[in-house]
Short mmCIF file of C-alpha atoms in Angstrom, two decimals:
data_model
loop_
_atom_site.label_atom_id
_atom_site.label_comp_id
_atom_site.label_asym_id
_atom_site.label_seq_id
_atom_site.Cartn_x
_atom_site.Cartn_y
_atom_site.Cartn_z
CA MET Y 1277 -76.59 -26.21 18.23
CA PHE Y 1278 -74.27 -25.47 21.14
CA THR Y 1279 -71.22 -26.02 18.91
CA ALA Y 1280 -72.51 -23.58 16.31
CA ILE Y 1281 -73.04 -20.89 18.97
CA LEU Y 1282 -69.52 -21.43 20.36
CA LEU Y 1283 -67.95 -21.09 16.92
CA LEU Y 1284 -69.96 -17.92 16.32
CA LEU Y 1285 -68.71 -16.39 19.58
CA LEU Y 1286 -65.10 -17.27 18.79
CA SER Y 1287 -65.28 -15.78 15.32
CA SER Y 1288 -66.77 -12.55 16.62
CA ALA Y 1289 -64.26 -12.12 19.47
CA PRO Y 1290 -61.79 -9.20 19.01
CA ASP Y 1291 -58.28 -10.13 17.91
CA ALA Y 1292 -55.61 -10.13 20.57
CA PRO Y 1293 -53.33 -7.11 20.30
CA ASP Y 1294 -50.10 -7.77 18.37
CA GLU Y 1295 -47.12 -8.20 20.68
CA ALA Y 1296 -43.58 -7.65 19.45
CA LEU Y 1297 -41.54 -10.82 19.60
CA PRO Y 1298 -38.11 -10.65 21.20
CA PRO Y 1299 -35.27 -10.61 18.61
CA GLU Y 1300 -34.07 -14.06 19.66
CA ALA Y 1301 -37.48 -15.69 19.14
CA LEU Y 1302 -37.74 -18.14 16.25
CA GLY Y 1303 -40.73 -16.32 14.83
CA ALA Y 1304 -39.14 -12.88 14.99
CA PRO Y 1305 -38.35 -11.17 11.67
CA PRO Y 1306 -34.70 -11.51 10.62
CA GLN Y 1307 -32.37 -8.66 11.50
CA ALA Y 1308 -29.12 -7.95 9.69
CA ASN Y 1309 -26.00 -7.78 11.85
CA GLU Y 1310 -23.88 -5.11 10.21
CA GLN Y 1311 -20.92 -5.50 12.55
CA PRO Y 1312 -17.70 -6.86 10.96
CA THR Y 1313 -17.58 -10.64 11.07
CA ALA Y 1314 -14.70 -12.55 12.60
CA TRP Y 1315 -13.46 -13.21 9.05
CA ALA Y 1316 -13.32 -9.58 7.92
CA CYS Y 1317 -9.95 -8.24 6.76
CA THR Y 1318 -9.04 -5.55 9.28
CA VAL Y 1319 -5.94 -3.97 10.77
CA GLU Y 1320 -6.04 -6.71 13.42
CA THR Y 1321 -5.88 -9.50 10.82
CA LEU Y 1322 -3.13 -7.61 9.00
CA GLN Y 1323 -1.12 -7.56 12.21
CA SER Y 1324 -1.78 -11.18 13.17
CA GLY Y 1325 -1.52 -12.67 9.68
CA ARG Y 1326 -4.85 -14.50 10.02
CA GLN Y 1327 -6.77 -15.45 6.90
CA CYS Y 1328 -9.65 -13.11 6.19
CA VAL Y 1329 -12.39 -12.08 3.77
CA PHE Y 1330 -12.73 -8.71 2.04
CA GLU Y 1331 -16.34 -8.01 2.96
CA ALA Y 1332 -16.46 -4.22 3.25
CA GLU Y 1333 -19.00 -2.23 1.27
CA VAL Y 1334 -17.63 1.15 0.24
CA ALA Y 1335 -19.11 3.90 -1.87
CA ALA Y 1336 -17.24 5.29 -4.85
CA SER Y 1337 -15.39 8.53 -4.23
CA THR Y 1338 -15.64 11.55 -6.49
CA ALA Y 1339 -12.65 13.49 -5.13
CA VAL Y 1340 -10.17 10.89 -6.35
CA LYS Y 1341 -6.99 12.86 -5.68
CA ASP Y 1342 -7.89 13.61 -2.08
CA GLN Y 1343 -9.16 10.06 -1.53
CA ALA Y 1344 -5.94 8.51 -2.85
CA ALA Y 1345 -3.85 10.68 -0.53
CA SER Y 1346 -6.16 9.87 2.38
CA ASN Y 1347 -5.87 6.13 1.72
CA VAL Y 1348 -2.09 6.21 1.84
CA ARG Y 1349 -2.05 8.50 4.87
CA THR Y 1350 -4.47 6.25 6.76
CA LEU Y 1351 -2.17 3.26 6.38
CA LYS Y 1352 1.05 5.17 7.02
CA ASP Y 1353 -0.40 6.43 10.31
CA ILE Y 1354 -0.48 2.86 11.66
CA ALA Y 1355 2.90 1.81 10.24
CA HIS Y 1356 4.87 2.34 13.45
CA ALA Y 1357 2.48 0.31 15.62
CA LEU Y 1358 2.36 -2.56 13.13
CA CYS Y 1359 6.13 -2.58 12.69
CA LEU Y 1360 6.77 -2.53 16.44
CA HIS Y 1361 4.68 -5.67 16.73
CA ALA Y 1362 6.30 -7.38 13.74
CA ALA Y 1363 9.86 -6.57 14.86
CA ARG Y 1364 9.43 -8.04 18.33
CA PRO Y 1365 11.27 -11.39 18.62
CA SER Y 1366 9.23 -14.39 19.69
CA SER Y 1367 11.48 -14.69 22.75
CA GLY Y 1368 9.69 -11.69 24.22
CA LEU Y 1369 12.60 -9.27 23.95
CA ALA Y 1370 12.02 -5.65 23.00
CA ALA Y 1371 11.42 -4.84 19.35
CA ASP Y 1372 14.59 -4.68 17.25
CA LYS Y 1373 15.01 -0.97 16.47
CA ASN Y 1374 16.90 -1.67 13.25
CA LEU Y 1375 14.11 -3.93 12.06
CA VAL Y 1376 11.46 -1.39 13.03
CA GLY Y 1377 13.14 1.22 10.85
CA GLN Y 1378 13.56 -1.23 7.99
CA CYS Y 1379 9.92 -2.29 8.33
CA GLU Y 1380 8.60 1.27 8.29
CA ARG Y 1381 10.55 2.08 5.12
CA LYS Y 1382 9.33 -1.00 3.26
CA TYR Y 1383 5.78 -0.64 4.58
CA THR Y 1384 5.63 3.00 3.49
CA GLU Y 1385 6.93 2.11 0.04
CA ALA Y 1386 4.27 -0.59 -0.32
CA ALA Y 1387 1.51 1.74 0.88
CA GLU Y 1388 2.52 4.47 -1.56
CA ASP Y 1389 2.84 1.97 -4.39
CA ALA Y 1390 -0.36 -0.02 -4.01
CA CYS Y 1391 -2.76 1.52 -1.50
CA GLY Y 1392 -3.97 4.76 -3.06
CA LEU Y 1393 -6.46 2.70 -5.11
CA GLY Y 1394 -6.54 5.50 -7.64
CA GLY Y 1395 -8.77 7.39 -5.22
CA LYS Y 1396 -11.77 5.41 -6.44
CA VAL Y 1397 -12.85 4.12 -3.00
CA PRO Y 1398 -11.73 4.37 0.64
CA VAL Y 1399 -9.14 1.72 1.48
CA ILE Y 1400 -10.88 1.01 4.82
CA ASP Y 1401 -14.58 1.51 5.56
CA ALA Y 1402 -16.11 3.17 8.62
CA LYS Y 1403 -16.16 -0.18 10.45
CA GLY Y 1404 -12.46 -0.84 9.98
CA ARG Y 1405 -12.73 -3.36 7.14
CA PHE Y 1406 -10.46 -3.33 4.10
CA ALA Y 1407 -12.27 -2.74 0.83
CA PRO Y 1408 -12.31 -5.58 -1.74
CA GLU Y 1409 -10.44 -3.24 -4.10
CA ALA Y 1410 -7.60 -3.12 -1.54
CA ARG Y 1411 -6.68 -6.80 -1.93
CA VAL Y 1412 -3.31 -6.15 -3.63
CA CYS Y 1413 -2.53 -3.38 -1.14
CA TYR Y 1414 -3.35 -5.63 1.81
CA LEU Y 1415 -1.24 -8.51 0.52
CA LYS Y 1416 1.78 -6.27 -0.07
CA LEU Y 1417 1.59 -4.82 3.43
CA GLU Y 1418 1.08 -8.28 4.88
CA LYS Y 1419 4.19 -9.59 3.12
CA VAL Y 1420 6.31 -6.76 4.53
CA LEU Y 1421 5.11 -7.50 8.06
CA GLN Y 1422 5.55 -11.26 7.68
CA ASP Y 1423 9.10 -10.87 6.33
CA ILE Y 1424 10.00 -8.59 9.23
CA ALA Y 1425 8.46 -11.01 11.74
CA THR Y 1426 10.49 -13.87 10.27
CA MET Y 1427 13.72 -11.89 10.48
CA ALA Y 1428 12.90 -10.87 14.05
CA THR Y 1429 12.52 -14.53 14.98
CA VAL Y 1430 15.57 -16.00 13.28
CA ALA Y 1431 18.03 -13.11 12.99
CA SER Y 1432 17.32 -10.38 15.52
CA ALA Y 1433 19.38 -11.74 18.43
CA CYS Y 1434 22.23 -12.65 16.10
CA CYS Y 1435 22.35 -9.24 14.43
CA GLN Y 1436 22.13 -7.37 17.72
CA CYS Y 1437 25.15 -9.35 18.91
CA ALA Y 1438 26.93 -8.69 15.61
CA GLU Y 1439 26.42 -4.96 16.05
CA LYS Y 1440 27.61 -5.07 19.65
CA GLN Y 1441 30.72 -7.07 18.74
CA ARG Y 1442 31.30 -5.02 15.58
CA CYS Y 1443 31.39 -8.05 13.36
CA PRO Y 1444 31.58 -7.60 9.58
CA GLY Y 1445 28.13 -7.60 8.02
CA ALA Y 1446 26.40 -5.88 10.93
CA GLY Y 1447 23.89 -3.19 10.01
CA ASP Y 1448 20.77 -2.88 7.88
CA SER Y 1449 21.60 -5.84 5.64
CA CYS Y 1450 22.44 -8.19 8.52
CA HIS Y 1451 18.90 -9.47 9.11
CA GLU Y 1452 18.31 -10.43 5.50
CA ASN Y 1453 21.78 -11.93 5.11
CA VAL Y 1454 21.45 -14.00 8.28
CA SER Y 1455 17.92 -15.13 7.37
CA HIS Y 1456 19.06 -16.23 3.91
CA GLN Y 1457 22.45 -17.51 5.14
CA GLU Y 1458 24.29 -15.16 2.79
CA LEU Y 1459 26.99 -13.85 5.12
CA GLY Y 1460 30.59 -13.57 4.01
CA THR Y 1461 33.37 -15.73 5.43
CA ASN Y 1462 34.78 -13.09 7.78
CA ALA Y 1463 31.31 -12.31 9.13
CA LEU Y 1464 30.60 -16.01 9.68
CA VAL Y 1465 33.84 -16.49 11.58
CA CYS Y 1466 33.20 -13.46 13.79
CA LEU Y 1467 29.62 -14.50 14.54
CA SER Y 1468 30.63 -18.08 15.22
CA HIS Y 1469 33.41 -17.00 17.56
CA LEU Y 1470 31.72 -14.10 19.39
CA CYS Y 1471 27.97 -14.71 18.94
CA GLY Y 1472 27.75 -18.48 18.80
CA ALA Y 1473 24.74 -18.84 21.09
CA ALA Y 1474 22.75 -16.01 19.50
CA CYS Y 1475 23.48 -17.16 15.94
CA SER Y 1476 23.49 -20.94 16.37
CA LEU Y 1477 20.16 -21.53 14.60
CA MET Y 1478 21.25 -19.81 11.40
CA MET Y 1479 24.92 -20.75 11.16
CA PRO Y 1480 25.83 -23.09 8.28
CA GLU Y 1481 27.28 -26.43 9.31
CA ASP Y 1482 30.50 -25.78 7.39
CA THR Y 1483 31.28 -22.44 9.08
CA PRO Y 1484 35.05 -21.98 9.02
CA SER Y 1485 36.83 -21.58 12.33
CA MET Y 1486 39.12 -18.72 13.31
CA GLY Y 1487 42.08 -21.08 13.13
CA ALA Y 1488 41.17 -22.16 9.62
CA ILE Y 1489 41.04 -18.54 8.49
CA ARG Y 1490 44.47 -17.84 9.98
CA SER Y 1491 45.92 -20.95 8.30
CA THR Y 1492 44.46 -19.95 4.94
CA THR Y 1493 45.75 -16.40 5.31
CA GLN Y 1494 49.24 -17.58 6.20
CA ALA Y 1495 49.28 -20.03 3.31
CA ARG Y 1496 48.48 -17.21 0.89
CA ARG Y 1497 51.32 -14.97 2.07
CA PRO Y 1498 54.17 -14.85 -0.47
CA THR Y 1499 57.42 -16.36 0.76
CA ARG Y 1500 60.56 -14.32 0.52
CA ALA Y 1501 63.42 -15.77 -1.44
CA VAL Y 1502 66.42 -16.51 0.73
CA GLU Y 1503 69.50 -14.87 -0.69
CA SER Y 1504 72.48 -17.14 -0.97
CA LEU Y 1505 75.55 -16.04 0.85
#
């Protein structure tokens, strides 16, 4: 009898007021985190070269001409900052000004070629993430920056010395030629003689010496016939 009365009282008691659970509680309703994940493809991953995921959600654009121009302009606006970073040698020296200029030209060409996206969607969403449709654009820009970073590491000091010493081959093509070991004989001799320390990592083992060049030059000179008396 007592048990029946107790159950009746419990069933008739008013419900406890609902209390909102803190977000971190296990029983709390799930909440979507709309912030970019650590894997999102952003300007930061483009600069660092980290692997990433194209996770942006962008709405289709109707003003395709304006959107295409805006896409290219958005990426060109950050070209200088990205190229300054890419053209800085790993030794910590200042960015190579020749490489910065070369980088900006190639970066701009890539942006104009592949990053308009036909004006169909924004290239970057409001949270700074590259759109999935921008994959080709992103990869082309990334390749430009990676190539410049490689040349800054292996050729920057050598080419700066070549320019200072006025060696043959100095100039815009120096970085690519040094990186690919495609310098001419005279340039190799000059760099070996005047920029040995700066160029030691990229000099071929069979680099001719200055003496060898002189000997070869002298051997090629035509001999004058001695007139008989």
